[in-house]
PDB file of C-alpha atoms in Angstrom:
ATOM      1  CA  UNK A   1      26.126 -40.026  70.260  1.00 43.00           C
ATOM      2  CA  UNK A   2      23.205 -41.542  68.223  1.00 41.00           C
ATOM      3  CA  UNK A   3      19.437 -40.487  69.087  1.00 44.00           C
ATOM      4  CA  UNK A   4      16.578 -42.952  67.355  1.00 46.00           C
ATOM      5  CA  UNK A   5      14.678 -39.370  67.063  1.00 46.00           C
ATOM      6  CA  UNK A   6      15.298 -37.548  64.233  1.00 44.00           C
ATOM      7  CA  UNK A   7      14.588 -34.132  63.970  1.00 45.00           C
ATOM      8  CA  UNK A   8      10.718 -32.986  62.616  1.00 42.00           C
ATOM      9  CA  UNK A   9      11.870 -31.452  59.531  1.00 39.00           C
ATOM     10  CA  UNK A  10      13.910 -34.583  58.115  1.00 40.00           C
ATOM     11  CA  UNK A  11       9.994 -35.919  57.375  1.00 43.00           C
ATOM     12  CA  UNK A  12       9.359 -33.488  54.759  1.00 46.00           C
ATOM     13  CA  UNK A  13      11.875 -33.738  53.015  1.00 42.00           C
ATOM     14  CA  UNK A  14      10.390 -35.312  49.523  1.00 46.00           C
ATOM     15  CA  UNK A  15      11.477 -39.009  48.864  1.00 45.00           C
ATOM     16  CA  UNK A  16      10.908 -41.324  45.875  1.00 45.00           C
ATOM     17  CA  UNK A  17      10.713 -40.034  42.077  1.00 46.00           C
ATOM     18  CA  UNK A  18       9.768 -36.345  43.448  1.00 45.00           C
ATOM     19  CA  UNK A  19      10.487 -33.785  41.611  1.00 45.00           C
ATOM     20  CA  UNK A  20      12.446 -30.575  43.300  1.00 42.00           C
ATOM     21  CA  UNK A  21      12.881 -28.927  40.207  1.00 41.00           C
ATOM     22  CA  UNK A  22       9.899 -25.453  41.141  1.00 41.00           C
ATOM     23  CA  UNK A  23      10.708 -24.859  37.733  1.00 36.00           C
ATOM     24  CA  UNK A  24      10.071 -27.733  36.590  1.00 39.00           C
ATOM     25  CA  UNK A  25       6.678 -28.347  39.210  1.00 38.00           C
ATOM     26  CA  UNK A  26       4.748 -25.610  37.552  1.00 39.00           C
ATOM     27  CA  UNK A  27       6.237 -25.909  33.466  1.00 47.00           C
ATOM     28  CA  UNK A  28       3.414 -22.740  32.641  1.00 49.00           C
ATOM     29  CA  UNK A  29       4.699 -20.438  35.440  1.00 56.00           C
ATOM     30  CA  UNK A  30       7.372 -19.245  33.369  1.00 58.00           C
ATOM     31  CA  UNK A  31       5.431 -18.628  30.248  1.00 59.00           C
ATOM     32  CA  UNK A  32       2.631 -16.666  31.862  1.00 68.00           C
ATOM     33  CA  UNK A  33       5.308 -14.467  33.057  1.00 72.00           C
ATOM     34  CA  UNK A  34       6.787 -13.551  29.410  1.00 71.00           C
ATOM     35  CA  UNK A  35       3.025 -12.940  28.329  1.00 72.00           C
ATOM     36  CA  UNK A  36       2.216 -11.081  30.839  1.00 82.00           C
ATOM     37  CA  UNK A  37       5.490  -8.774  30.848  1.00 84.00           C
ATOM     38  CA  UNK A  38       4.863  -8.844  27.056  1.00 85.00           C
ATOM     39  CA  UNK A  39       1.863  -7.871  27.165  1.00 82.00           C
ATOM     40  CA  UNK A  40       1.621  -5.418  29.353  1.00 85.00           C
ATOM     41  CA  UNK A  41       4.801  -3.548  26.752  1.00 90.00           C
ATOM     42  CA  UNK A  42       3.110  -3.902  23.926  1.00 90.00           C
ATOM     43  CA  UNK A  43       0.023  -2.527  25.578  1.00 91.00           C
ATOM     44  CA  UNK A  44       1.261  -0.128  27.692  1.00 92.00           C
ATOM     45  CA  UNK A  45       3.106   1.097  24.492  1.00 93.00           C
ATOM     46  CA  UNK A  46      -0.471   1.179  22.834  1.00 92.00           C
ATOM     47  CA  UNK A  47      -1.468   3.635  25.503  1.00 92.00           C
ATOM     48  CA  UNK A  48       1.307   5.889  24.154  1.00 94.00           C
ATOM     49  CA  UNK A  49       0.432   5.955  20.938  1.00 93.00           C
ATOM     50  CA  UNK A  50      -3.673   5.935  21.273  1.00 94.00           C
ATOM     51  CA  UNK A  51      -3.057   8.697  23.711  1.00 94.00           C
ATOM     52  CA  UNK A  52      -4.454  11.202  21.580  1.00 94.00           C
ATOM     53  CA  UNK A  53      -7.296   9.949  20.683  1.00 93.00           C
ATOM     54  CA  UNK A  54      -8.048   9.383  24.076  1.00 93.00           C
ATOM     55  CA  UNK A  55      -7.341  12.915  24.881  1.00 94.00           C
ATOM     56  CA  UNK A  56      -9.731  14.242  21.192  1.00 92.00           C
ATOM     57  CA  UNK A  57     -12.613  11.297  22.447  1.00 92.00           C
ATOM     58  CA  UNK A  58     -12.263  12.858  26.043  1.00 92.00           C
ATOM     59  CA  UNK A  59     -12.570  16.540  25.567  1.00 92.00           C
ATOM     60  CA  UNK A  60     -15.501  16.404  23.087  1.00 89.00           C
ATOM     61  CA  UNK A  61     -17.378  14.308  25.491  1.00 90.00           C
ATOM     62  CA  UNK A  62     -17.199  17.104  27.956  1.00 88.00           C
ATOM     63  CA  UNK A  63     -17.815  19.717  25.677  1.00 87.00           C
ATOM     64  CA  UNK A  64     -20.859  17.803  24.825  1.00 87.00           C
ATOM     65  CA  UNK A  65     -23.314  16.814  27.435  1.00 88.00           C
ATOM     66  CA  UNK A  66     -25.632  14.183  25.034  1.00 88.00           C
ATOM     67  CA  UNK A  67     -21.996  12.594  24.642  1.00 89.00           C
ATOM     68  CA  UNK A  68     -21.346  12.328  27.455  1.00 91.00           C
ATOM     69  CA  UNK A  69     -24.489  11.340  28.952  1.00 92.00           C
ATOM     70  CA  UNK A  70     -24.514   8.846  26.222  1.00 92.00           C
ATOM     71  CA  UNK A  71     -21.203   7.422  27.005  1.00 93.00           C
ATOM     72  CA  UNK A  72     -22.213   7.080  30.952  1.00 94.00           C
ATOM     73  CA  UNK A  73     -25.064   4.765  29.831  1.00 94.00           C
ATOM     74  CA  UNK A  74     -23.027   2.923  27.661  1.00 94.00           C
ATOM     75  CA  UNK A  75     -19.931   2.470  30.489  1.00 94.00           C
ATOM     76  CA  UNK A  76     -22.641   1.761  32.944  1.00 94.00           C
ATOM     77  CA  UNK A  77     -24.656  -1.015  31.009  1.00 93.00           C
ATOM     78  CA  UNK A  78     -21.102  -2.693  29.918  1.00 92.00           C
ATOM     79  CA  UNK A  79     -20.164  -2.313  34.117  1.00 91.00           C
ATOM     80  CA  UNK A  80     -24.144  -4.328  34.336  1.00 90.00           C
ATOM     81  CA  UNK A  81     -23.414  -7.277  31.937  1.00 87.00           C
ATOM     82  CA  UNK A  82     -19.609  -7.141  33.396  1.00 85.00           C
ATOM     83  CA  UNK A  83     -20.706  -7.444  37.242  1.00 84.00           C
ATOM     84  CA  UNK A  84     -23.739  -9.940  36.301  1.00 81.00           C
ATOM     85  CA  UNK A  85     -21.103 -12.425  34.850  1.00 75.00           C
ATOM     86  CA  UNK A  86     -18.471 -11.634  37.407  1.00 70.00           C
ATOM     87  CA  UNK A  87     -18.249 -15.439  38.360  1.00 60.00           C
ATOM     88  CA  UNK A  88     -17.197 -16.397  34.615  1.00 69.00           C
ATOM     89  CA  UNK A  89     -14.666 -13.771  34.588  1.00 68.00           C
ATOM     90  CA  UNK A  90     -11.291 -14.221  35.432  1.00 77.00           C
ATOM     91  CA  UNK A  91      -7.914 -12.818  34.432  1.00 78.00           C
ATOM     92  CA  UNK A  92      -5.927 -14.196  32.610  1.00 78.00           C
ATOM     93  CA  UNK A  93      -3.301 -11.677  31.306  1.00 83.00           C
ATOM     94  CA  UNK A  94      -1.953 -13.946  28.230  1.00 83.00           C
ATOM     95  CA  UNK A  95      -1.592 -13.176  24.991  1.00 84.00           C
ATOM     96  CA  UNK A  96      -3.587 -15.535  22.709  1.00 86.00           C
ATOM     97  CA  UNK A  97      -3.778 -15.708  19.480  1.00 89.00           C
ATOM     98  CA  UNK A  98      -6.982 -13.463  18.529  1.00 89.00           C
ATOM     99  CA  UNK A  99      -5.872 -10.915  21.019  1.00 91.00           C
ATOM    100  CA  UNK A 100      -2.197 -10.974  19.332  1.00 92.00           C
ATOM    101  CA  UNK A 101      -4.256 -10.434  15.695  1.00 93.00           C
ATOM    102  CA  UNK A 102      -6.458  -8.226  16.419  1.00 94.00           C
ATOM    103  CA  UNK A 103      -3.144  -6.053  17.364  1.00 94.00           C
ATOM    104  CA  UNK A 104      -1.193  -6.729  14.485  1.00 95.00           C
ATOM    105  CA  UNK A 105      -4.503  -5.811  12.482  1.00 96.00           C
ATOM    106  CA  UNK A 106      -4.470  -2.717  15.149  1.00 95.00           C
ATOM    107  CA  UNK A 107      -1.147  -1.966  13.960  1.00 95.00           C
ATOM    108  CA  UNK A 108      -1.845  -2.810   9.944  1.00 96.00           C
ATOM    109  CA  UNK A 109      -4.675   0.247   9.991  1.00 95.00           C
ATOM    110  CA  UNK A 110      -2.185   3.000  11.996  1.00 93.00           C
ATOM    111  CA  UNK A 111      -0.003   2.058   9.184  1.00 94.00           C
ATOM    112  CA  UNK A 112      -2.178   2.531   6.627  1.00 94.00           C
ATOM    113  CA  UNK A 113      -3.631   5.628   8.133  1.00 91.00           C
ATOM    114  CA  UNK A 114      -0.379   7.043   7.014  1.00 88.00           C
ATOM    115  CA  UNK A 115       0.484   5.249   3.762  1.00 91.00           C
ATOM    116  CA  UNK A 116      -3.376   6.283   2.126  1.00 90.00           C
ATOM    117  CA  UNK A 117      -4.465   9.186   4.446  1.00 87.00           C
ATOM    118  CA  UNK A 118      -7.547   8.214   5.900  1.00 88.00           C
ATOM    119  CA  UNK A 119      -7.706   9.407   9.810  1.00 89.00           C
ATOM    120  CA  UNK A 120     -10.631   7.922  10.261  1.00 89.00           C
ATOM    121  CA  UNK A 121      -9.031   4.509  10.157  1.00 92.00           C
ATOM    122  CA  UNK A 122      -7.319   5.449  14.066  1.00 93.00           C
ATOM    123  CA  UNK A 123     -11.385   5.000  15.389  1.00 94.00           C
ATOM    124  CA  UNK A 124     -11.171   0.932  14.278  1.00 95.00           C
ATOM    125  CA  UNK A 125      -7.839   0.666  15.131  1.00 95.00           C
ATOM    126  CA  UNK A 126      -7.981   2.200  18.134  1.00 96.00           C
ATOM    127  CA  UNK A 127     -11.322   0.098  19.130  1.00 96.00           C
ATOM    128  CA  UNK A 128      -9.219  -3.150  17.524  1.00 96.00           C
ATOM    129  CA  UNK A 129      -6.432  -2.622  19.981  1.00 95.00           C
ATOM    130  CA  UNK A 130      -9.331  -2.490  23.120  1.00 95.00           C
ATOM    131  CA  UNK A 131     -10.674  -5.494  21.644  1.00 95.00           C
ATOM    132  CA  UNK A 132      -7.005  -7.231  22.199  1.00 94.00           C
ATOM    133  CA  UNK A 133      -6.445  -5.869  25.203  1.00 94.00           C
ATOM    134  CA  UNK A 134      -9.619  -7.224  26.260  1.00 92.00           C
ATOM    135  CA  UNK A 135      -8.819 -11.200  25.230  1.00 91.00           C
ATOM    136  CA  UNK A 136      -5.917 -10.305  26.851  1.00 91.00           C
ATOM    137  CA  UNK A 137      -7.564  -9.820  30.229  1.00 88.00           C
ATOM    138  CA  UNK A 138      -9.991 -12.312  29.798  1.00 85.00           C
ATOM    139  CA  UNK A 139      -9.123 -14.675  27.509  1.00 83.00           C
ATOM    140  CA  UNK A 140     -10.900 -16.054  24.014  1.00 79.00           C
ATOM    141  CA  UNK A 141     -13.721 -17.818  25.810  1.00 78.00           C
ATOM    142  CA  UNK A 142     -14.703 -14.193  26.438  1.00 83.00           C
ATOM    143  CA  UNK A 143     -15.013 -12.817  23.181  1.00 87.00           C
ATOM    144  CA  UNK A 144     -18.890 -12.198  23.236  1.00 88.00           C
ATOM    145  CA  UNK A 145     -18.863  -9.901  26.381  1.00 90.00           C
ATOM    146  CA  UNK A 146     -15.648  -8.286  25.103  1.00 92.00           C
ATOM    147  CA  UNK A 147     -16.722  -7.475  21.046  1.00 93.00           C
ATOM    148  CA  UNK A 148     -20.285  -6.226  22.534  1.00 94.00           C
ATOM    149  CA  UNK A 149     -19.435  -3.382  24.506  1.00 94.00           C
ATOM    150  CA  UNK A 150     -16.580  -2.586  22.286  1.00 95.00           C
ATOM    151  CA  UNK A 151     -19.197  -2.748  19.123  1.00 95.00           C
ATOM    152  CA  UNK A 152     -21.268  -0.001  20.792  1.00 96.00           C
ATOM    153  CA  UNK A 153     -17.829   1.983  21.563  1.00 96.00           C
ATOM    154  CA  UNK A 154     -17.044   1.713  17.762  1.00 96.00           C
ATOM    155  CA  UNK A 155     -20.544   3.166  16.930  1.00 95.00           C
ATOM    156  CA  UNK A 156     -20.420   5.947  19.935  1.00 95.00           C
ATOM    157  CA  UNK A 157     -16.963   6.983  18.221  1.00 94.00           C
ATOM    158  CA  UNK A 158     -18.737   6.978  14.744  1.00 93.00           C
ATOM    159  CA  UNK A 159     -22.042   9.277  16.766  1.00 92.00           C
ATOM    160  CA  UNK A 160     -20.173  11.650  18.336  1.00 90.00           C
ATOM    161  CA  UNK A 161     -17.298  12.176  15.143  1.00 89.00           C
ATOM    162  CA  UNK A 162     -20.757  12.734  13.056  1.00 89.00           C
ATOM    163  CA  UNK A 163     -22.579  15.249  15.771  1.00 87.00           C
ATOM    164  CA  UNK A 164     -21.853  18.148  13.356  1.00 85.00           C
ATOM    165  CA  UNK A 165     -23.359  17.027  11.012  1.00 90.00           C
ATOM    166  CA  UNK A 166     -26.841  15.171  12.173  1.00 90.00           C
ATOM    167  CA  UNK A 167     -27.687  18.515  14.708  1.00 89.00           C
ATOM    168  CA  UNK A 168     -29.318  20.188  12.136  1.00 89.00           C
ATOM    169  CA  UNK A 169     -31.646  17.112  11.002  1.00 92.00           C
ATOM    170  CA  UNK A 170     -32.144  15.777  13.891  1.00 92.00           C
ATOM    171  CA  UNK A 171     -33.656  19.229  15.515  1.00 91.00           C
ATOM    172  CA  UNK A 172     -35.343  19.488  12.360  1.00 91.00           C
ATOM    173  CA  UNK A 173     -37.159  16.242  13.101  1.00 93.00           C
ATOM    174  CA  UNK A 174     -37.770  17.606  16.183  1.00 93.00           C
ATOM    175  CA  UNK A 175     -39.195  20.332  15.627  1.00 92.00           C
ATOM    176  CA  UNK A 176     -41.405  18.897  12.539  1.00 93.00           C
ATOM    177  CA  UNK A 177     -42.757  16.180  14.796  1.00 94.00           C
ATOM    178  CA  UNK A 178     -43.527  17.997  18.141  1.00 94.00           C
ATOM    179  CA  UNK A 179     -45.281  20.423  15.703  1.00 94.00           C
ATOM    180  CA  UNK A 180     -47.725  17.863  13.821  1.00 94.00           C
ATOM    181  CA  UNK A 181     -48.778  15.933  17.777  1.00 94.00           C
ATOM    182  CA  UNK A 182     -49.683  19.462  19.224  1.00 94.00           C
ATOM    183  CA  UNK A 183     -51.502  20.217  15.903  1.00 93.00           C
ATOM    184  CA  UNK A 184     -53.392  17.022  16.135  1.00 93.00           C
ATOM    185  CA  UNK A 185     -54.377  17.653  19.739  1.00 92.00           C
ATOM    186  CA  UNK A 186     -55.826  21.253  18.188  1.00 91.00           C
ATOM    187  CA  UNK A 187     -52.999  23.685  18.965  1.00 91.00           C
ATOM    188  CA  UNK A 188     -52.743  26.045  16.490  1.00 91.00           C
ATOM    189  CA  UNK A 189     -48.181  25.494  15.516  1.00 91.00           C
ATOM    190  CA  UNK A 190     -46.217  26.827  13.307  1.00 91.00           C
ATOM    191  CA  UNK A 191     -41.794  26.284  12.898  1.00 90.00           C
ATOM    192  CA  UNK A 192     -40.250  29.281  11.562  1.00 90.00           C
ATOM    193  CA  UNK A 193     -36.055  29.279  10.854  1.00 88.00           C
ATOM    194  CA  UNK A 194     -34.512  32.570  11.330  1.00 85.00           C
ATOM    195  CA  UNK A 195     -31.502  32.957   9.492  1.00 82.00           C
ATOM    196  CA  UNK A 196     -28.734  34.443  11.427  1.00 76.00           C
ATOM    197  CA  UNK A 197     -25.526  34.196  13.206  1.00 78.00           C
ATOM    198  CA  UNK A 198     -26.559  31.470  14.880  1.00 82.00           C
ATOM    199  CA  UNK A 199     -29.786  31.264  12.847  1.00 85.00           C
ATOM    200  CA  UNK A 200     -32.663  29.325  14.936  1.00 88.00           C
ATOM    201  CA  UNK A 201     -35.451  26.984  14.487  1.00 91.00           C
ATOM    202  CA  UNK A 202     -38.939  28.721  16.488  1.00 91.00           C
ATOM    203  CA  UNK A 203     -41.562  26.199  17.483  1.00 92.00           C
ATOM    204  CA  UNK A 204     -44.495  28.410  17.811  1.00 91.00           C
ATOM    205  CA  UNK A 205     -47.130  27.122  19.379  1.00 92.00           C
ATOM    206  CA  UNK A 206     -50.965  29.187  20.078  1.00 88.00           C
ATOM    207  CA  UNK A 207     -48.507  32.125  19.806  1.00 87.00           C
ATOM    208  CA  UNK A 208     -45.880  31.401  21.943  1.00 89.00           C
ATOM    209  CA  UNK A 209     -42.140  31.055  21.403  1.00 90.00           C
ATOM    210  CA  UNK A 210     -39.927  28.132  21.589  1.00 91.00           C
ATOM    211  CA  UNK A 211     -36.349  27.997  20.499  1.00 89.00           C
ATOM    212  CA  UNK A 212     -35.854  24.543  19.304  1.00 90.00           C
ATOM    213  CA  UNK A 213     -31.892  24.322  20.520  1.00 86.00           C
ATOM    214  CA  UNK A 214     -29.022  21.878  20.254  1.00 83.00           C
ATOM    215  CA  UNK A 215     -30.067  19.928  23.354  1.00 84.00           C
ATOM    216  CA  UNK A 216     -33.487  19.176  21.947  1.00 87.00           C
ATOM    217  CA  UNK A 217     -33.063  17.702  18.896  1.00 89.00           C
ATOM    218  CA  UNK A 218     -33.033  14.201  20.625  1.00 90.00           C
ATOM    219  CA  UNK A 219     -29.153  13.360  20.190  1.00 91.00           C
ATOM    220  CA  UNK A 220     -28.742  12.344  23.560  1.00 91.00           C
ATOM    221  CA  UNK A 221     -31.675   9.776  23.803  1.00 94.00           C
ATOM    222  CA  UNK A 222     -31.556   8.787  20.834  1.00 94.00           C
ATOM    223  CA  UNK A 223     -27.954   7.513  20.737  1.00 94.00           C
ATOM    224  CA  UNK A 224     -27.972   6.298  24.757  1.00 95.00           C
ATOM    225  CA  UNK A 225     -31.371   3.960  22.640  1.00 96.00           C
ATOM    226  CA  UNK A 226     -28.866   3.086  19.820  1.00 95.00           C
ATOM    227  CA  UNK A 227     -25.657   2.284  22.040  1.00 95.00           C
ATOM    228  CA  UNK A 228     -27.454   0.365  24.665  1.00 95.00           C
ATOM    229  CA  UNK A 229     -30.037  -1.291  22.497  1.00 95.00           C
ATOM    230  CA  UNK A 230     -26.494  -2.270  20.408  1.00 95.00           C
ATOM    231  CA  UNK A 231     -24.945  -3.556  23.580  1.00 95.00           C
ATOM    232  CA  UNK A 232     -27.407  -5.621  24.235  1.00 93.00           C
ATOM    233  CA  UNK A 233     -28.319  -7.573  20.956  1.00 93.00           C
ATOM    234  CA  UNK A 234     -24.513  -7.910  20.006  1.00 92.00           C
ATOM    235  CA  UNK A 235     -24.284  -9.895  23.674  1.00 91.00           C
ATOM    236  CA  UNK A 236     -27.624 -11.810  23.656  1.00 89.00           C
ATOM    237  CA  UNK A 237     -28.106 -14.650  21.834  1.00 87.00           C
ATOM    238  CA  UNK A 238     -31.252 -13.891  19.207  1.00 89.00           C
ATOM    239  CA  UNK A 239     -31.524 -14.200  15.654  1.00 89.00           C
ATOM    240  CA  UNK A 240     -29.583 -11.218  13.096  1.00 90.00           C
ATOM    241  CA  UNK A 241     -33.165 -10.712  11.994  1.00 91.00           C
ATOM    242  CA  UNK A 242     -34.298 -10.226  15.620  1.00 89.00           C
ATOM    243  CA  UNK A 243     -31.396  -7.722  16.341  1.00 91.00           C
ATOM    244  CA  UNK A 244     -31.289  -5.514  13.555  1.00 94.00           C
ATOM    245  CA  UNK A 245     -35.359  -5.669  14.763  1.00 93.00           C
ATOM    246  CA  UNK A 246     -34.533  -4.506  18.285  1.00 93.00           C
ATOM    247  CA  UNK A 247     -31.762  -2.023  16.951  1.00 95.00           C
ATOM    248  CA  UNK A 248     -34.028   0.133  14.398  1.00 95.00           C
ATOM    249  CA  UNK A 249     -36.982  -0.096  17.271  1.00 95.00           C
ATOM    250  CA  UNK A 250     -34.331   1.461  19.445  1.00 95.00           C
ATOM    251  CA  UNK A 251     -33.695   4.526  17.495  1.00 95.00           C
ATOM    252  CA  UNK A 252     -37.076   4.955  16.895  1.00 96.00           C
ATOM    253  CA  UNK A 253     -37.992   4.738  20.643  1.00 96.00           C
ATOM    254  CA  UNK A 254     -35.299   7.746  21.015  1.00 95.00           C
ATOM    255  CA  UNK A 255     -36.985   9.714  18.575  1.00 95.00           C
ATOM    256  CA  UNK A 256     -40.610   8.994  19.594  1.00 95.00           C
ATOM    257  CA  UNK A 257     -39.750  10.099  23.444  1.00 96.00           C
ATOM    258  CA  UNK A 258     -37.891  12.626  22.192  1.00 95.00           C
ATOM    259  CA  UNK A 259     -40.457  14.631  20.338  1.00 95.00           C
ATOM    260  CA  UNK A 260     -42.848  13.854  23.313  1.00 96.00           C
ATOM    261  CA  UNK A 261     -40.453  15.439  25.880  1.00 95.00           C
ATOM    262  CA  UNK A 262     -40.646  18.626  23.619  1.00 95.00           C
ATOM    263  CA  UNK A 263     -44.003  18.563  23.027  1.00 95.00           C
ATOM    264  CA  UNK A 264     -45.074  18.004  27.070  1.00 95.00           C
ATOM    265  CA  UNK A 265     -42.429  20.359  27.871  1.00 94.00           C
ATOM    266  CA  UNK A 266     -44.528  23.117  25.235  1.00 93.00           C
ATOM    267  CA  UNK A 267     -47.436  22.388  26.838  1.00 93.00           C
ATOM    268  CA  UNK A 268     -46.994  22.786  30.473  1.00 93.00           C
ATOM    269  CA  UNK A 269     -44.536  26.145  29.673  1.00 91.00           C
ATOM    270  CA  UNK A 270     -48.218  28.060  30.509  1.00 90.00           C
ATOM    271  CA  UNK A 271     -49.269  26.572  33.028  1.00 90.00           C
ATOM    272  CA  UNK A 272     -46.257  26.564  35.466  1.00 89.00           C
ATOM    273  CA  UNK A 273     -45.030  29.807  34.266  1.00 85.00           C
ATOM    274  CA  UNK A 274     -41.502  31.298  33.576  1.00 83.00           C
ATOM    275  CA  UNK A 275     -40.073  31.511  36.417  1.00 87.00           C
ATOM    276  CA  UNK A 276     -40.547  27.537  37.132  1.00 90.00           C
ATOM    277  CA  UNK A 277     -39.874  27.098  33.023  1.00 90.00           C
ATOM    278  CA  UNK A 278     -36.402  25.678  33.985  1.00 92.00           C
ATOM    279  CA  UNK A 279     -36.837  23.271  36.515  1.00 93.00           C
ATOM    280  CA  UNK A 280     -39.826  21.476  34.948  1.00 93.00           C
ATOM    281  CA  UNK A 281     -38.421  22.107  31.421  1.00 92.00           C
ATOM    282  CA  UNK A 282     -35.027  19.539  33.607  1.00 93.00           C
ATOM    283  CA  UNK A 283     -38.044  17.000  34.875  1.00 95.00           C
ATOM    284  CA  UNK A 284     -39.568  16.177  32.050  1.00 95.00           C
ATOM    285  CA  UNK A 285     -36.043  15.562  30.191  1.00 93.00           C
ATOM    286  CA  UNK A 286     -35.116  13.444  33.458  1.00 94.00           C
ATOM    287  CA  UNK A 287     -38.614  11.400  32.610  1.00 96.00           C
ATOM    288  CA  UNK A 288     -38.097  10.825  29.267  1.00 96.00           C
ATOM    289  CA  UNK A 289     -34.770  10.549  29.215  1.00 95.00           C
ATOM    290  CA  UNK A 290     -34.751   7.477  31.303  1.00 95.00           C
ATOM    291  CA  UNK A 291     -38.340   6.110  30.587  1.00 96.00           C
ATOM    292  CA  UNK A 292     -37.106   5.310  26.798  1.00 96.00           C
ATOM    293  CA  UNK A 293     -33.529   3.599  27.999  1.00 95.00           C
ATOM    294  CA  UNK A 294     -35.824   1.374  30.845  1.00 95.00           C
ATOM    295  CA  UNK A 295     -38.341   0.451  28.074  1.00 95.00           C
ATOM    296  CA  UNK A 296     -35.402  -0.522  25.111  1.00 94.00           C
ATOM    297  CA  UNK A 297     -34.039  -2.258  28.142  1.00 93.00           C
ATOM    298  CA  UNK A 298     -36.639  -4.501  29.059  1.00 91.00           C
ATOM    299  CA  UNK A 299     -38.036  -5.181  26.127  1.00 90.00           C
ATOM    300  CA  UNK A 300     -34.395  -5.824  24.285  1.00 91.00           C
ATOM    301  CA  UNK A 301     -33.649  -8.419  27.574  1.00 87.00           C
ATOM    302  CA  UNK A 302     -36.904 -10.230  28.023  1.00 84.00           C
ATOM    303  CA  UNK A 303     -36.679 -10.871  24.031  1.00 83.00           C
ATOM    304  CA  UNK A 304     -36.032 -14.556  23.925  1.00 80.00           C
ATOM    305  CA  UNK A 305     -32.703 -15.894  23.053  1.00 77.00           C
ATOM    306  CA  UNK A 306     -32.221 -18.770  21.486  1.00 73.00           C
ATOM    307  CA  UNK A 307     -31.244 -21.734  22.353  1.00 68.00           C
ATOM    308  CA  UNK A 308     -27.145 -22.963  23.529  1.00 61.00           C
ATOM    309  CA  UNK A 309     -26.210 -25.180  21.463  1.00 51.00           C
ATOM    310  CA  UNK A 310     -24.556 -28.242  23.924  1.00 45.00           C
TER     311      UNK A 310
END
């Protein structure tokens, strides 16, 4: 029996020179899958290698509240920049040439740690691996935002590493600066160092003693200001002189706002009494901390950028 009607599925068969081989129809699909697999293996191995470093950073950040707050600011600002450019960010999952070069440099630095016995090389090695991973995820076109985040993170690692060394210089600077401002405002001030275990720096204002504790050294607000400013100046298209100037001004702003915090606390202490001192201390600290960061953010974001060459 014959029929002039054919099953409808016959009309969907390719005709002419159409290629029935799906591998040839998508010649890059296999290469892309290979890149993802190889990249996944490489960066999984890298994560295992750097696991002790990640744990060290996590433990130290958890131990010092100032470092934790600074890291939160860095993470939040980085997330905002990524969100702001979300329409331009797409996941590539490809081992491009810069990504391969960076991961090779990272492993070379790891080898140098054992050859020259310099454990501090673990930090540039770790950050280079992170930059390579970022390029693997988002592609080489997003190198500016990736380098900005990694550059600020490297500064964070450096600062928390030297936190014990920076404590007393920062504490002394905060005490001296606060005493000078209070004296200028007409208060009778003195700054004394009591040697003991541990030693204590005491700010005396109108006969009332204030302990300039490690939490008062300004590390938190100065570090957060430095990280935020470095992240933004690396990302924004401004001249190198402008980048350096705004970065230095951000650090100075952190020192000024920390000094202002101590001055306000010392002046308000007799008025609020000991029963409300802790609450006042925290409120003043939060206001000055975030006021400084907001000032740094808007100051840099309003800085005129160079015109993009097209």
